[in-house]
Coordinates of N, CA and C in Angstrom, one line a residue:
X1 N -5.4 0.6 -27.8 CA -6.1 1.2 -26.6 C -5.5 0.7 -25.3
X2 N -4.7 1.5 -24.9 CA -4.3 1.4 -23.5 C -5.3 0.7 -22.4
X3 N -5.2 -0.2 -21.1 CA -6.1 -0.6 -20.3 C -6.5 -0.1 -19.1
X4 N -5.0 0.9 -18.9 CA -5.6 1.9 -17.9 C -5.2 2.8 -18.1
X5 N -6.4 3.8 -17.5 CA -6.5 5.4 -17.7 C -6.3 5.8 -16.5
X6 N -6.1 7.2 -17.4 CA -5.8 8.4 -16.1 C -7.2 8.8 -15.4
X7 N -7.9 8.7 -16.1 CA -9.7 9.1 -15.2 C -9.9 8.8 -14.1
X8 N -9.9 6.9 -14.7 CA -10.3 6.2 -13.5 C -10.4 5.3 -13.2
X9 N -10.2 4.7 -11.9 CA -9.1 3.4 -11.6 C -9.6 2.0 -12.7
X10 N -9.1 0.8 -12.8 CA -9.3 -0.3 -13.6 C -9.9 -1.1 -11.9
X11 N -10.8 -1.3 -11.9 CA -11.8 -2.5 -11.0 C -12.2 -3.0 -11.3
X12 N -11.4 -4.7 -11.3 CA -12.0 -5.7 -11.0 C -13.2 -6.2 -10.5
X13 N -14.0 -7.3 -10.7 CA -15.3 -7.7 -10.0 C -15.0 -7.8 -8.6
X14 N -15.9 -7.9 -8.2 CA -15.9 -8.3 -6.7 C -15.5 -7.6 -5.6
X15 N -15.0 -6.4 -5.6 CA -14.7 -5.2 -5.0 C -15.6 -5.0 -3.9
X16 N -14.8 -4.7 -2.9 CA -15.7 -3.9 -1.7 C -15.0 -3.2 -1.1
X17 N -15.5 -1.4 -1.3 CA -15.1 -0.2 -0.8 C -15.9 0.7 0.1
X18 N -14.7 1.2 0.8 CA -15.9 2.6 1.2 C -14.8 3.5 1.8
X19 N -15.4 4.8 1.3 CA -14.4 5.5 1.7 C -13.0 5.5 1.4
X20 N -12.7 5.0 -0.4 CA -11.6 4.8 -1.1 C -11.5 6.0 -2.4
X21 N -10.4 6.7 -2.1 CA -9.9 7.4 -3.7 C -8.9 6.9 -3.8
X22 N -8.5 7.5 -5.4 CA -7.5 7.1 -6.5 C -6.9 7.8 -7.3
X23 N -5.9 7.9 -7.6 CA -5.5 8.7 -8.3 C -5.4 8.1 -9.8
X24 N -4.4 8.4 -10.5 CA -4.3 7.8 -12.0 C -3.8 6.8 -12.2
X25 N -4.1 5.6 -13.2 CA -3.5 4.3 -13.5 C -3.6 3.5 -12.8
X26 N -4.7 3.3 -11.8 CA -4.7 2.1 -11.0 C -5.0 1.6 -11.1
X27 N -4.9 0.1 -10.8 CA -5.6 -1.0 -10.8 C -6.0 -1.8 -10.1
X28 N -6.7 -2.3 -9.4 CA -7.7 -2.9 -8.1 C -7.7 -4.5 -8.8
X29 N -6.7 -5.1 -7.9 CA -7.7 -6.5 -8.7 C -8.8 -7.1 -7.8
X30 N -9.3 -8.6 -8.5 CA -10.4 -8.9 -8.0 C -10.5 -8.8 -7.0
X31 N -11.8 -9.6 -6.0 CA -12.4 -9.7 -4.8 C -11.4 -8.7 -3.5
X32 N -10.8 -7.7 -3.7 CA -10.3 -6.5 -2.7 C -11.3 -6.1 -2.2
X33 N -10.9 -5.5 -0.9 CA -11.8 -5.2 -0.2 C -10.7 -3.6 0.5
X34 N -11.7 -2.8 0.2 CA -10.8 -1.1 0.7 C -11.8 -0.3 1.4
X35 N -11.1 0.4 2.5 CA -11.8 0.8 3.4 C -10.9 2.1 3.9
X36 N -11.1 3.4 4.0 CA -10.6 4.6 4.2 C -9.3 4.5 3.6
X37 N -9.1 4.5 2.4 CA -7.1 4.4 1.8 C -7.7 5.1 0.7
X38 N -6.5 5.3 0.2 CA -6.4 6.4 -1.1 C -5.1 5.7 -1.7
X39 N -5.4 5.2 -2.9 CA -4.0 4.8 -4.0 C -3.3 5.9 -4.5
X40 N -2.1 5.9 -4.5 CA -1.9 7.2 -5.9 C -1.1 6.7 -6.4
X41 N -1.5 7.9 -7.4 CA -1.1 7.5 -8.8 C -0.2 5.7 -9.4
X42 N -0.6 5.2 -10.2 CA 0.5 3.8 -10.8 C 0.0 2.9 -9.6
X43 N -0.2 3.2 -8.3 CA -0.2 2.0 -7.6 C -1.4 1.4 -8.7
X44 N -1.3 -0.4 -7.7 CA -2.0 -1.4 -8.0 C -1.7 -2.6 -6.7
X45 N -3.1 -3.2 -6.8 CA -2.8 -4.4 -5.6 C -3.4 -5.7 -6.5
X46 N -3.4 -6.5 -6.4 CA -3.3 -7.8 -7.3 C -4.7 -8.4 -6.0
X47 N -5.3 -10.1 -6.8 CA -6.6 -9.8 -6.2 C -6.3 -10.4 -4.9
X48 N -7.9 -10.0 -3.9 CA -8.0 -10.9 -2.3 C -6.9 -9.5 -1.6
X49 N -6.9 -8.3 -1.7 CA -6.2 -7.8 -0.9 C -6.9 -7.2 0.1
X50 N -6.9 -6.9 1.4 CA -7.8 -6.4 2.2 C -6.7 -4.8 2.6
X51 N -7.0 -4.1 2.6 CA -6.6 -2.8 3.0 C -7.5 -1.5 3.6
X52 N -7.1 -1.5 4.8 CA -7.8 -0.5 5.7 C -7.1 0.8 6.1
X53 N -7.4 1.6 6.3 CA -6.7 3.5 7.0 C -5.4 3.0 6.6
X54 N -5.5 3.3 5.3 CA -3.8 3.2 4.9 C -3.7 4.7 3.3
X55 N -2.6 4.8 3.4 CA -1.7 5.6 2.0 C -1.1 5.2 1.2
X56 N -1.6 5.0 0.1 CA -0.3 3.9 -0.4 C 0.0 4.6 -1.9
X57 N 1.5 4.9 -1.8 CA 2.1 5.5 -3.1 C 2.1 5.3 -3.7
X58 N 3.0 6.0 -5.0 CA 2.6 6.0 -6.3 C 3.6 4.6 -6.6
X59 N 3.2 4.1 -7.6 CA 3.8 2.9 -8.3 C 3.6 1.9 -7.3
X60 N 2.8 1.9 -6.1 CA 3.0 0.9 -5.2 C 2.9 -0.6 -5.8
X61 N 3.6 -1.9 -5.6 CA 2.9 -3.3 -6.5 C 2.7 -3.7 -5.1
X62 N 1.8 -4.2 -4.7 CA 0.9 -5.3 -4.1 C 0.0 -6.4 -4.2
X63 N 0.9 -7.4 -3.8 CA 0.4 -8.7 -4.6 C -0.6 -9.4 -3.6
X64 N -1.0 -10.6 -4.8 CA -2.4 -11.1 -4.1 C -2.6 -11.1 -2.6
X65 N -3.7 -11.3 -1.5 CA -4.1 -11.7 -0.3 C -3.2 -11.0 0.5
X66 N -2.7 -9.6 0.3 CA -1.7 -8.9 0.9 C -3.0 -8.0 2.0
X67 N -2.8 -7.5 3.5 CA -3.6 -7.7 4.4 C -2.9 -5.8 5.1
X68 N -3.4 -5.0 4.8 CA -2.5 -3.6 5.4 C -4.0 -2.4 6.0
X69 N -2.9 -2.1 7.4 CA -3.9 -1.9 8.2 C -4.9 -2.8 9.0
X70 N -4.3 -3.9 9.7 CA -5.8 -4.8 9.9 C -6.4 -4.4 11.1
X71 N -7.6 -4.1 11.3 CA -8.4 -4.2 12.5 C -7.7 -4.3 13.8
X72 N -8.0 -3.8 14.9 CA -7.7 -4.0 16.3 C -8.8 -4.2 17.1
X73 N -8.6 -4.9 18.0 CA -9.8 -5.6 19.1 C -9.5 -4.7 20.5
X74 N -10.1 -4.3 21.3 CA -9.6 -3.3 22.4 C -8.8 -4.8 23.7
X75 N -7.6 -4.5 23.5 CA -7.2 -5.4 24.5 C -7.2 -4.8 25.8
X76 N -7.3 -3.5 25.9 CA -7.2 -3.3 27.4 C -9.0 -3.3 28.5
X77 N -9.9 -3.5 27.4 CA -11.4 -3.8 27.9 C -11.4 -5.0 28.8
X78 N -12.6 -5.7 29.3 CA -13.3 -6.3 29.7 C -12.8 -7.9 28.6
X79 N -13.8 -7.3 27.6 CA -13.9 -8.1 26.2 C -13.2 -7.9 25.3
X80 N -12.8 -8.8 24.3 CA -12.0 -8.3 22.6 C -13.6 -8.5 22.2
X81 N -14.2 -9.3 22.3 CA -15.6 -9.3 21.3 C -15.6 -7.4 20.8
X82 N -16.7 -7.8 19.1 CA -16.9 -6.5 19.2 C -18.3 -6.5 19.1
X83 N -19.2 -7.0 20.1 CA -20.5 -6.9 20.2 C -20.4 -5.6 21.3
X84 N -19.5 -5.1 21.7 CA -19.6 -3.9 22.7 C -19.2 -2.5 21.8
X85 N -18.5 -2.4 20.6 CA -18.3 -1.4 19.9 C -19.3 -1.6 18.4
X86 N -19.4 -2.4 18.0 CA -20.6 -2.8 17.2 C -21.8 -3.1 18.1
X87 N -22.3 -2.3 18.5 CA -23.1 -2.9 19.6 C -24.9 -3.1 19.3
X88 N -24.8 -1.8 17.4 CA -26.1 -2.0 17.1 C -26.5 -2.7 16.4
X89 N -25.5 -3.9 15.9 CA -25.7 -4.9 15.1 C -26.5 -5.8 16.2
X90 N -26.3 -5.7 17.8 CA -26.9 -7.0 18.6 C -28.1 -6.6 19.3
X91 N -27.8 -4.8 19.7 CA -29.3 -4.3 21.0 C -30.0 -3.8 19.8
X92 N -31.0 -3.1 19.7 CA -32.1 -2.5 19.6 C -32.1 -1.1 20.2
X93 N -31.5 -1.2 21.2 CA -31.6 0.5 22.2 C -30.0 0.6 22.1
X94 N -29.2 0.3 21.6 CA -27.5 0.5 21.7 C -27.1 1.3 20.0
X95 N -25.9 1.9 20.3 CA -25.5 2.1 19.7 C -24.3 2.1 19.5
X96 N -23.7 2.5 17.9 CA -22.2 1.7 18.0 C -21.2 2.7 18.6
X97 N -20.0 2.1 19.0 CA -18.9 3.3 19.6 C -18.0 4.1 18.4
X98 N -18.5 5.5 18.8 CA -17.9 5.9 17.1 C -16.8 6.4 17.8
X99 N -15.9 6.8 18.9 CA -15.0 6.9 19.5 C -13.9 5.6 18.8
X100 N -14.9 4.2 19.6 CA -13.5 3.5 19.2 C -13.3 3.6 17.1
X101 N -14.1 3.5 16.3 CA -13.8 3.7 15.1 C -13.0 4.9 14.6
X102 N -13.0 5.8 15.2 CA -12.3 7.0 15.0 C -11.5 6.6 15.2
X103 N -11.1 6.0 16.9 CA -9.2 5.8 17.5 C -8.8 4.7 15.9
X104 N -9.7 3.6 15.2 CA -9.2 2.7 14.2 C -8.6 3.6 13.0
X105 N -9.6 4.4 12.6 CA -9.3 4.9 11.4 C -7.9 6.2 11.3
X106 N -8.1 6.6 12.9 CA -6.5 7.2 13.0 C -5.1 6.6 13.0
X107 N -4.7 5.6 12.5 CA -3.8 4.5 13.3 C -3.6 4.0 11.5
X108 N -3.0 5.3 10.9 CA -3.2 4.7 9.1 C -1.8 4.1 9.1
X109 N -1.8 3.4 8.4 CA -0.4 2.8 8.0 C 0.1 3.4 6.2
X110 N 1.1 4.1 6.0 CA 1.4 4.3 4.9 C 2.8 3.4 3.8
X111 N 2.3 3.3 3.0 CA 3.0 2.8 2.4 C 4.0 3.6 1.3
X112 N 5.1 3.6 1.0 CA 5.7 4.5 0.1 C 5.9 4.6 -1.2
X113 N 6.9 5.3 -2.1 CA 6.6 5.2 -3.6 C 7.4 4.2 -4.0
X114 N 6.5 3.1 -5.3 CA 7.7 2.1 -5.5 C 7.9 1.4 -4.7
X115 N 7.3 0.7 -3.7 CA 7.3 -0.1 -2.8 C 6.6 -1.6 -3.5
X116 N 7.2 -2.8 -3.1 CA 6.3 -4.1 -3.6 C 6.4 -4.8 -2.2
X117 N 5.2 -5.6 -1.8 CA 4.5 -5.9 -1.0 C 4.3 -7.1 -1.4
X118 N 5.0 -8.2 -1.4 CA 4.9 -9.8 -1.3 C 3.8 -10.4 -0.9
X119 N 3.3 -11.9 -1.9 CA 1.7 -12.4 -1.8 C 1.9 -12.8 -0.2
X120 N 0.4 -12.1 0.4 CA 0.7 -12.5 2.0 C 1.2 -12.0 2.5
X121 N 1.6 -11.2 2.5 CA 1.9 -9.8 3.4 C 1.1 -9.3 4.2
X122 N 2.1 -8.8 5.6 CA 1.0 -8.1 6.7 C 1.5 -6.8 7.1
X123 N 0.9 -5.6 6.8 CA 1.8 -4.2 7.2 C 0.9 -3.7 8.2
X124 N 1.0 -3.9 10.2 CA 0.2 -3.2 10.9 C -0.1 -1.9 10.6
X125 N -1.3 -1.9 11.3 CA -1.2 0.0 11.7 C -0.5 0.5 12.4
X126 N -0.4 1.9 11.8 CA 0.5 2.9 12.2 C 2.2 2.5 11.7
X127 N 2.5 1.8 10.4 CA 3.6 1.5 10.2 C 3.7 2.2 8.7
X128 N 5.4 2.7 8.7 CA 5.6 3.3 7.3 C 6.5 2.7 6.3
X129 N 6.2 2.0 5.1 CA 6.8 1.3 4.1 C 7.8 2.4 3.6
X130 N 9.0 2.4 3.7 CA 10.2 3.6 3.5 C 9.8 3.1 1.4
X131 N 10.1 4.6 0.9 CA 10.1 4.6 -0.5 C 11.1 3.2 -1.2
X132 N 10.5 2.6 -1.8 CA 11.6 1.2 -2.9 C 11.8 0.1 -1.5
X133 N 10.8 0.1 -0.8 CA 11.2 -1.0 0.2 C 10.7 -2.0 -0.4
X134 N 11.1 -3.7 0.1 CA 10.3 -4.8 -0.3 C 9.9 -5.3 0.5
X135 N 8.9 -6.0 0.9 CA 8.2 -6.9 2.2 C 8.3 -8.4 1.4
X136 N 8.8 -9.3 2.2 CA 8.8 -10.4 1.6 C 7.5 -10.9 1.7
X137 N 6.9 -11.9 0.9 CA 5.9 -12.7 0.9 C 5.8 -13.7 2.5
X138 N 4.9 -13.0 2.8 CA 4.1 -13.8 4.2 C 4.5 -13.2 5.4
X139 N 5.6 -11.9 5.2 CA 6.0 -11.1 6.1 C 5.0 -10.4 6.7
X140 N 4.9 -10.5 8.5 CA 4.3 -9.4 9.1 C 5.1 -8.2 9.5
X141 N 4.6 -7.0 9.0 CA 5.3 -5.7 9.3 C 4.6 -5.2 10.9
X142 N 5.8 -5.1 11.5 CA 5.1 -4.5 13.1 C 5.9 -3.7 13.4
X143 N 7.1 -2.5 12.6 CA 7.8 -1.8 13.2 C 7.8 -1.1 11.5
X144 N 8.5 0.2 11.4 CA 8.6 1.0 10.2 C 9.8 0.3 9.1
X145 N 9.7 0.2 7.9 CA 10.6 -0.1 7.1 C 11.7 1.4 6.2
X146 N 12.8 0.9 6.6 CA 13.7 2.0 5.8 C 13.6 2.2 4.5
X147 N 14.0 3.2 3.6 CA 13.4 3.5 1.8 C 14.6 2.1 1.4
X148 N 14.3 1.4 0.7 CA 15.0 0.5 -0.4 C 15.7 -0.2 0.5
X149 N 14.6 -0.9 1.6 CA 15.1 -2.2 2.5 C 14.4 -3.3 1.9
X150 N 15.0 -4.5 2.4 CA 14.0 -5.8 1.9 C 13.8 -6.5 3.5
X151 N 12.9 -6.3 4.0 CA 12.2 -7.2 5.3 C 11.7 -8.4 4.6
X152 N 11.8 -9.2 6.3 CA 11.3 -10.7 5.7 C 11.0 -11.5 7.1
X153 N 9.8 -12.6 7.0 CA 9.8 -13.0 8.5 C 8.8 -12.6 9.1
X154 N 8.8 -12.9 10.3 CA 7.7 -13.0 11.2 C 7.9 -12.6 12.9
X155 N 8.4 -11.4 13.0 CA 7.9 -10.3 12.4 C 9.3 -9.8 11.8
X156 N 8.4 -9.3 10.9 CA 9.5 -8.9 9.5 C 10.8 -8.3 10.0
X157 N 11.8 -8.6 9.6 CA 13.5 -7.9 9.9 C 13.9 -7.6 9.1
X158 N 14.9 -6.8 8.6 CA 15.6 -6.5 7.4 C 16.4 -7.4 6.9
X159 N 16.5 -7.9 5.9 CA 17.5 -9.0 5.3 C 18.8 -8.4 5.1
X160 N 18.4 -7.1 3.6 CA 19.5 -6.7 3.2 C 19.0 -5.3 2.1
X161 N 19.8 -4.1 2.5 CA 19.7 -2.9 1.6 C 19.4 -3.3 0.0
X162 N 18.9 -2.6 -0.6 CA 18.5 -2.9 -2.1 C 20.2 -2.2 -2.9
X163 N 19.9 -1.1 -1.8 CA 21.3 -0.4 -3.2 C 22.0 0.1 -1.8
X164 N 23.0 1.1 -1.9 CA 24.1 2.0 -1.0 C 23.1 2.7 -0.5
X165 N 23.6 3.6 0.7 CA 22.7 4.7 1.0 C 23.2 5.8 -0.2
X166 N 24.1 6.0 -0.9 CA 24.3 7.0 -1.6 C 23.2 6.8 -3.2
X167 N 23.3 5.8 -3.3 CA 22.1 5.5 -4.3 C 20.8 5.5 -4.1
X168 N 20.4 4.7 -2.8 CA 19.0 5.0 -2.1 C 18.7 6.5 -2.5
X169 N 20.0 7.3 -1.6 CA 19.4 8.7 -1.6 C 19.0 9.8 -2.8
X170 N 20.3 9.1 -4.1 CA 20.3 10.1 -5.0 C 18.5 9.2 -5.5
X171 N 18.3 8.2 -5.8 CA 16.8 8.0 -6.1 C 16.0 8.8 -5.8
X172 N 15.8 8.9 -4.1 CA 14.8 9.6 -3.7 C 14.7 10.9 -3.8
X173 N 16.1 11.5 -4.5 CA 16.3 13.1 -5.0 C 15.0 13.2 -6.1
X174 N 15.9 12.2 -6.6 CA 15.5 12.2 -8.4 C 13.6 12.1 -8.1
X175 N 13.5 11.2 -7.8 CA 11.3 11.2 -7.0 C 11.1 10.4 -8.6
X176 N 11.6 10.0 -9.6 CA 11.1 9.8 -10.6 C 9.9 9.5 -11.0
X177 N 9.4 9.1 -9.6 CA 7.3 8.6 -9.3 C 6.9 9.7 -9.5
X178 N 7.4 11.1 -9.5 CA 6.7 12.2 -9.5 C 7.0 13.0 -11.3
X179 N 7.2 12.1 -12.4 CA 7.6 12.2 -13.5 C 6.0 12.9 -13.9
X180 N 6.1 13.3 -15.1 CA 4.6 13.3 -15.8 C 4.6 11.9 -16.7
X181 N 3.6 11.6 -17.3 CA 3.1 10.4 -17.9 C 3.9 10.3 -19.4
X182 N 4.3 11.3 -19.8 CA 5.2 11.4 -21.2 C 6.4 11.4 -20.9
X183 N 7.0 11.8 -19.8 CA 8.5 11.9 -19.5 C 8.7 10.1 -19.5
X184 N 8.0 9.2 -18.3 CA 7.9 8.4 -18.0 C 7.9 7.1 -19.4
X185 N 7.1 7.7 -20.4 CA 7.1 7.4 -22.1 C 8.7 7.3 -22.5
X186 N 9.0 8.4 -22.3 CA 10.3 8.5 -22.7 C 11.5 7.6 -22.3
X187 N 11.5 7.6 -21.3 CA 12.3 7.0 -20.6 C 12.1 5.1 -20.6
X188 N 11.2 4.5 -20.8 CA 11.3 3.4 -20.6 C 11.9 2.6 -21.1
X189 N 12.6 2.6 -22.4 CA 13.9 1.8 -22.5 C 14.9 1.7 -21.6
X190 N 15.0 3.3 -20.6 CA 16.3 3.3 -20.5 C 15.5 1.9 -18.7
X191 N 14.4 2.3 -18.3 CA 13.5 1.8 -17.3 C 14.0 0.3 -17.0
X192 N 14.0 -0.5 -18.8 CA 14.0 -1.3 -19.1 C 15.3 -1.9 -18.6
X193 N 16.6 -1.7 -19.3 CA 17.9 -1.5 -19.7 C 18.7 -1.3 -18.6
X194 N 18.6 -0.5 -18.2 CA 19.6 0.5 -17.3 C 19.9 -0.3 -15.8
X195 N 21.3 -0.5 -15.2 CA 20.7 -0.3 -13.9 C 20.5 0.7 -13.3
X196 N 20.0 0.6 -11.7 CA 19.8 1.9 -10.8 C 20.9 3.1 -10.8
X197 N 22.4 2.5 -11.2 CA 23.7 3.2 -11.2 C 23.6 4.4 -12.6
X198 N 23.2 3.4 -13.6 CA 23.2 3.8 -14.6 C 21.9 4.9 -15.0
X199 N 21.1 4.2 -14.6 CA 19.9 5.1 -14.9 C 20.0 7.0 -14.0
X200 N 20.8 7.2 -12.7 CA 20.8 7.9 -12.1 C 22.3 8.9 -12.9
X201 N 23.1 7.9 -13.4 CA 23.7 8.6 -14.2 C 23.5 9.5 -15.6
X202 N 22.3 8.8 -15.8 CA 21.5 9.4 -17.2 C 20.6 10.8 -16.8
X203 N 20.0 10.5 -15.9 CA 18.6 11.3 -15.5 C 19.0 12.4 -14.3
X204 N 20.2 12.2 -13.6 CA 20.1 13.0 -11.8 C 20.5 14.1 -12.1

């Protein structure tokens, strides 16, 4: 018996969601906390991940205490407090600013297919993880990542390309994330085995 299904996601204890779907084979680890995102399909985040108004592709890997979409405080106000946009957690006669929540929850950060996301990782809002990119571990993302880049740092810069642009690109032809679940069967030795050269020479 397989451990994860196509139905419905694998969740860990300790979960806190709202406003989360999923597509097939996911997996949530422990104490995550999700808030307006949607997984698809294969993704998985490993536990302690906090993720807010985000997209995150298929096969995505995201490892432990990885932090995407975080929160903004209004810098151009009076106050960063958010006793003025949360304001009915404090008055009685107040209520909260559903303006500023809207401007948060528009400001999604997406992540792409095949992308891995290093323990400790920070991908702001409004930033796009290009398809097969890598974020290094404890990297903050504050600008968009190209498909099958490796960033690293604070704030994250590119190190170095994964493959050629000519390979990047025949990849992203191929979409292989967008396989069915039995092709994907099929294929895993070669998954295993193969490199990127090689496997594109089998399959493109």
């Amino acid at each position: 018996m397989t451990r994860l299904r196509a139905e419905t996601p694998f969740i860990h204890p300790d979960c806190e969601m709202s406003d989360a779907s999923f597509g097939r084979y996911v997996e949530i680890g422990r104490g995550t906390r999700l808030a307006q995102c949607h997984f698809d399909d294969y993704a998985y985040c490993d536990r302690y991940a906090d993720i807010a108004n985000a997209s995150v592709g298929k096969f995505a890997n995201i490892a432990a205490f990885v932090r995407i979409g975080a929160t903004d405080h209004p810098m151009d106000k009076a106050s960063l407090h958010h006793f003025h946009y949360r304001a009915a957690d404090y008055f009685e006669d107040a209520a909260d600013d559903a303006d500023w929540f809207a401007h948060r929850r528009s400001r999604r950060a997406v992540i792409g297919h095949d992308t891995w996301l290093g323990h400790g990782a920070q991908v702001r809002p409004e930033v796009t993880i290009g398809h097969g990119a890598v974020v290094a571990g404890g990297a903050i993302v504050t600008r968009d990542v190209p498909p099958y880049m490796i960033v690293a740092g604070i704030p994250a810069v590119p190190l170095r390309a994964r493959f050629t642009p000519q390979v990047a690109d025949r990849l992203m032809a191929l979409a292989w994330w967008d396989w069915p679940h039995d092709a994907l069967r099929s294929a895993l030795e070669d998954f295993r085995t193969l490199s990127a050269e090689a496997f594109l020479e089998r399959y493109a």
